[in-house]
PDB file of C-alpha atoms and ligand atoms in Angstrom:
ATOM      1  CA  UNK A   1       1.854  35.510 -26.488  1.00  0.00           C
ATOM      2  CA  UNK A   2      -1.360  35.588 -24.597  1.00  0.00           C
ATOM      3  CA  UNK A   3      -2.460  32.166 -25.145  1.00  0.00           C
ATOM      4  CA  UNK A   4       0.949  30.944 -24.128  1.00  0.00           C
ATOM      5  CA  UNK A   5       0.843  32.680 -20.709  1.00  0.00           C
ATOM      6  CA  UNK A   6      -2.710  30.936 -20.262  1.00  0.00           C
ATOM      7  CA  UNK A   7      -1.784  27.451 -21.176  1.00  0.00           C
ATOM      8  CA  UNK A   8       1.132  28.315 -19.006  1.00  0.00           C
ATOM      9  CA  UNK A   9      -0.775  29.350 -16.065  1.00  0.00           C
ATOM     10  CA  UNK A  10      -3.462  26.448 -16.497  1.00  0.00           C
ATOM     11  CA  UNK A  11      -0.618  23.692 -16.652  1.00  0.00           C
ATOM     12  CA  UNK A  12       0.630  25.472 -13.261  1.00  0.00           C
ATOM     13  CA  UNK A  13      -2.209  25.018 -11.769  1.00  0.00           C
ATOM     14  CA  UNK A  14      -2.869  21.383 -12.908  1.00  0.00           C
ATOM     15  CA  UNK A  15       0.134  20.621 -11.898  1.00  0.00           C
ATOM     16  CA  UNK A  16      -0.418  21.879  -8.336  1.00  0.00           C
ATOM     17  CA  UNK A  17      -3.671  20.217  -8.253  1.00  0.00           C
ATOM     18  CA  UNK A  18      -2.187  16.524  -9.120  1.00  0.00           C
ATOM     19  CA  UNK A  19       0.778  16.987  -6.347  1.00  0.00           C
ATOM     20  CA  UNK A  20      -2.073  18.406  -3.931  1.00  0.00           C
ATOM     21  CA  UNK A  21      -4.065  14.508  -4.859  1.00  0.00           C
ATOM     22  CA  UNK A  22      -0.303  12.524  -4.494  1.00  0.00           C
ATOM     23  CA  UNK A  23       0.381  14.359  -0.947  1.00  0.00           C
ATOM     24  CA  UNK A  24      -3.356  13.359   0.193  1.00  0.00           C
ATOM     25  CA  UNK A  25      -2.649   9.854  -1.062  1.00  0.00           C
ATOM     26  CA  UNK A  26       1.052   9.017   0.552  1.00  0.00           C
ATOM     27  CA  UNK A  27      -0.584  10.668   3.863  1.00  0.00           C
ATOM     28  CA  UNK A  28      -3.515   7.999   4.061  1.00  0.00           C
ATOM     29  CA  UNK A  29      -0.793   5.533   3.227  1.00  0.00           C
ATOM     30  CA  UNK A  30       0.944   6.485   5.988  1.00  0.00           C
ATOM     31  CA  UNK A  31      -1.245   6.409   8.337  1.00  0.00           C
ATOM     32  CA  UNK A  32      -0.371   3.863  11.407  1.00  0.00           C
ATOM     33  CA  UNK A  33      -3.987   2.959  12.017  1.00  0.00           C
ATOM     34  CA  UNK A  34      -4.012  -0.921  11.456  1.00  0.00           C
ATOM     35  CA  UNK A  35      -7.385  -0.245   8.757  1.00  0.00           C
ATOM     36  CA  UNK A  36      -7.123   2.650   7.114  1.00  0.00           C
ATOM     37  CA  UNK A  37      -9.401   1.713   4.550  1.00  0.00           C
ATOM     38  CA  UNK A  38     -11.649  -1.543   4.473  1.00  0.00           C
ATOM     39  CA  UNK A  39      -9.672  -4.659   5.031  1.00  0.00           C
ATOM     40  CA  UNK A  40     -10.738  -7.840   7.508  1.00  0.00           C
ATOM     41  CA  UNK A  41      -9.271  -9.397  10.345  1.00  0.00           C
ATOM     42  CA  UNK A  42     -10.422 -12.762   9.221  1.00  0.00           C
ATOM     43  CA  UNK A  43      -7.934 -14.875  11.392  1.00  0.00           C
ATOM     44  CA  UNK A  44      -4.634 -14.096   9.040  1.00  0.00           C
ATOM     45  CA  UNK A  45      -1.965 -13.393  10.878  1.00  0.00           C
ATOM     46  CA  UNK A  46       1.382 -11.937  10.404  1.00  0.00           C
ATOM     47  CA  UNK A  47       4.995 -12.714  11.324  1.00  0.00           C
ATOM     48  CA  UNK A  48       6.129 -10.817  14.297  1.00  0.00           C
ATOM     49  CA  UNK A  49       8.740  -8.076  14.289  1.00  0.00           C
ATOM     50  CA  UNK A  50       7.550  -6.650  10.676  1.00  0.00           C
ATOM     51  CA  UNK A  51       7.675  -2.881   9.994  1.00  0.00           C
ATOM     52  CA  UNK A  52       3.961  -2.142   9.914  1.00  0.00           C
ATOM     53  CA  UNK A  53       2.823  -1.553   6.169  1.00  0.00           C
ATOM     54  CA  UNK A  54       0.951  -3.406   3.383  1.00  0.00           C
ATOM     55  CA  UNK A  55       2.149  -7.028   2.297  1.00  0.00           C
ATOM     56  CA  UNK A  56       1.478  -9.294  -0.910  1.00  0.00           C
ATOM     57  CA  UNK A  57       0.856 -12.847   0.390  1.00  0.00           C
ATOM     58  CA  UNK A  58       3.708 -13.266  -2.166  1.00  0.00           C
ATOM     59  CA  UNK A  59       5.649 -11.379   0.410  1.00  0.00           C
ATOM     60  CA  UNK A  60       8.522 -13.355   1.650  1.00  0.00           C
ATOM     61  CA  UNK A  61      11.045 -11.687   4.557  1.00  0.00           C
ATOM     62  CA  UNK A  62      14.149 -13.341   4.940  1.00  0.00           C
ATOM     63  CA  UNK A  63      14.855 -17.209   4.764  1.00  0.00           C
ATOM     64  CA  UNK A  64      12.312 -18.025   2.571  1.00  0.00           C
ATOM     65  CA  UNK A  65       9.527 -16.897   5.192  1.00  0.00           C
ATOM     66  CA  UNK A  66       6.577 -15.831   3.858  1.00  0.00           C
ATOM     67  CA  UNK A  67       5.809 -12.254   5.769  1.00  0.00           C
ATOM     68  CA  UNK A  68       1.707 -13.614   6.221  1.00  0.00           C
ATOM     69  CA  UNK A  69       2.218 -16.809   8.071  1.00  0.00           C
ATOM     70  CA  UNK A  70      -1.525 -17.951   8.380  1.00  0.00           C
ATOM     71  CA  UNK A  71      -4.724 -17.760   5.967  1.00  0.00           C
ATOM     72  CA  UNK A  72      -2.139 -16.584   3.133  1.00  0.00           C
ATOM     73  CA  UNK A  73      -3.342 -15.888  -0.170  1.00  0.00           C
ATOM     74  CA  UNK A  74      -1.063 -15.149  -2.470  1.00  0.00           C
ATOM     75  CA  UNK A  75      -2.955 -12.531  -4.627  1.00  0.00           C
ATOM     76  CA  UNK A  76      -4.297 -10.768  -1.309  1.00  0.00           C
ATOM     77  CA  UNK A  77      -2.569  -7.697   0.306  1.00  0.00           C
ATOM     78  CA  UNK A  78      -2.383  -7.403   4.187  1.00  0.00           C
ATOM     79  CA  UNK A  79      -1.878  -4.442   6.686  1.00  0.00           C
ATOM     80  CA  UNK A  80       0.349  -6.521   9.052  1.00  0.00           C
ATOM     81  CA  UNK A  81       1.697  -4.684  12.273  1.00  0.00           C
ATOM     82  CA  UNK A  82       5.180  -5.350  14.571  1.00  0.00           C
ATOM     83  CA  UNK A  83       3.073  -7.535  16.865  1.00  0.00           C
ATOM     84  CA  UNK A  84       2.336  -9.964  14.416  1.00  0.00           C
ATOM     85  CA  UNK A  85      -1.536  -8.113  13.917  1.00  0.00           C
ATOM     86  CA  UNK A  86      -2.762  -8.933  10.165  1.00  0.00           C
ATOM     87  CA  UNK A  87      -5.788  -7.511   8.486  1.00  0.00           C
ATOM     88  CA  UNK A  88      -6.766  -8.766   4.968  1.00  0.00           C
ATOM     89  CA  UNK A  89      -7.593  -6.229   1.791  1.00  0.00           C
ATOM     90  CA  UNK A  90      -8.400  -8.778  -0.374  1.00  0.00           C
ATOM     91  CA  UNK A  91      -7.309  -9.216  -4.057  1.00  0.00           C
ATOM     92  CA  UNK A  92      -5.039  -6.465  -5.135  1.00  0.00           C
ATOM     93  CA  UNK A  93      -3.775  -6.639  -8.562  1.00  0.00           C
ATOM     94  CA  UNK A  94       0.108  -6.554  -7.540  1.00  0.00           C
ATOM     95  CA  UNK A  95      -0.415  -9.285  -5.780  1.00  0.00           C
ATOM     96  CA  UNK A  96       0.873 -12.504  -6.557  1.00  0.00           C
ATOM     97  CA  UNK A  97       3.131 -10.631  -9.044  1.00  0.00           C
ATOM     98  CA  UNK A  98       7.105 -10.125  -9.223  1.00  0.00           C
ATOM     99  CA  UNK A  99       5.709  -6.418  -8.416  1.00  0.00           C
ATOM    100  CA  UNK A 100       3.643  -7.081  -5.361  1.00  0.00           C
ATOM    101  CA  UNK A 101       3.857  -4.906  -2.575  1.00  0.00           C
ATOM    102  CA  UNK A 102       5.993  -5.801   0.415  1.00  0.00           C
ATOM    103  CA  UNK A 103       6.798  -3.418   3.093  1.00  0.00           C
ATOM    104  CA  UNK A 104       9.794  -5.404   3.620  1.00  0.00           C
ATOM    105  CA  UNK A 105      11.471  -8.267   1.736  1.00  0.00           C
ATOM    106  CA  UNK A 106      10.554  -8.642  -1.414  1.00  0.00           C
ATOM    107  CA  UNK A 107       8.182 -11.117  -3.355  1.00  0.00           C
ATOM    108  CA  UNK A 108       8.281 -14.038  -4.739  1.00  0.00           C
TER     109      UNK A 108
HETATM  110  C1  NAG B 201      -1.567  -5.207  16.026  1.00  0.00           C
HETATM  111  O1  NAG B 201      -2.789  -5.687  15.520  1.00  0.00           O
HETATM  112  C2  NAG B 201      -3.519  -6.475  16.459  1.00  0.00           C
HETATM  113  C3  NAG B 201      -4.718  -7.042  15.715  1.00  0.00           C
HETATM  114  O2  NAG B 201      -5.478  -6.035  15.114  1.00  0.00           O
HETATM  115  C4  NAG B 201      -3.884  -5.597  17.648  1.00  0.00           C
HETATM  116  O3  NAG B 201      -4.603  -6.353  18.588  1.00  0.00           O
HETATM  117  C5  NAG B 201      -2.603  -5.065  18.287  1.00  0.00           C
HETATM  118  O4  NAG B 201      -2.932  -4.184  19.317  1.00  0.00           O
HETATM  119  C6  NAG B 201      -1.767  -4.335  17.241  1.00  0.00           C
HETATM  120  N1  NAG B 201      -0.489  -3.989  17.835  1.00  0.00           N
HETATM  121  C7  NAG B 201       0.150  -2.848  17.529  1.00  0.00           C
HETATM  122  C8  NAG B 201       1.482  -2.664  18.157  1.00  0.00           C
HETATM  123  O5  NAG B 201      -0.326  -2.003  16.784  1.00  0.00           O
END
């Protein structure tokens, strides 16, 4: 009876802790600054009008355009904003994948 109102209390509390980490992460994700974490603006650009968010150079929006419209890389995700602004993360391991990340559209 005792143990089981530890283990109880303990699994609360992990379980707090792991929402408390989620919350943390979906709030840096949401941030609107164009480089929230290390990415470059090495010349890639986006296409204009996007919701501002993280794109898979597999990204396409519409028509068969591809949301990163110069220096694309397929396996590379970009922070791309509604003026057309594109930053590059790199590889990303979604990437170039049926699951890639796209803000908006879907990939490819
Ligand atoms: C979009 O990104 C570009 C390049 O970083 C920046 O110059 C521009 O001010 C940004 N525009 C908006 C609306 O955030």
């Amino acid at each position: 009876m005792r143990l089981s109102s530890v283990l109880f209390f303990a699994s609360l509390a992990l379980g707090t802790a792991l929402n408390q980490d989620s919350a943390d992460l979906s709030a840096r994700e949401a941030s609107p600054e164009l480089v929230p974490r290390a990415c470059s603006a090495n010349g890639c650009k986006c296409v204009k009008g996007l919701a501002q968010g993280v794109y898979c150079g597999n990204c396409v929006v519409g028509a068969g355009t591809y949301a990163i419209s110069a220096k694309r890389v397929a396996n590379h995700a970009y922070e791309c904003n509604s003026s057309g602004g594109c930053c590059d993360y790199g590889k990303a391991s979604d990437c170039g994948t049926k699951n890639a990340r796209c803000k908006n559209g879907s990939p490819v």
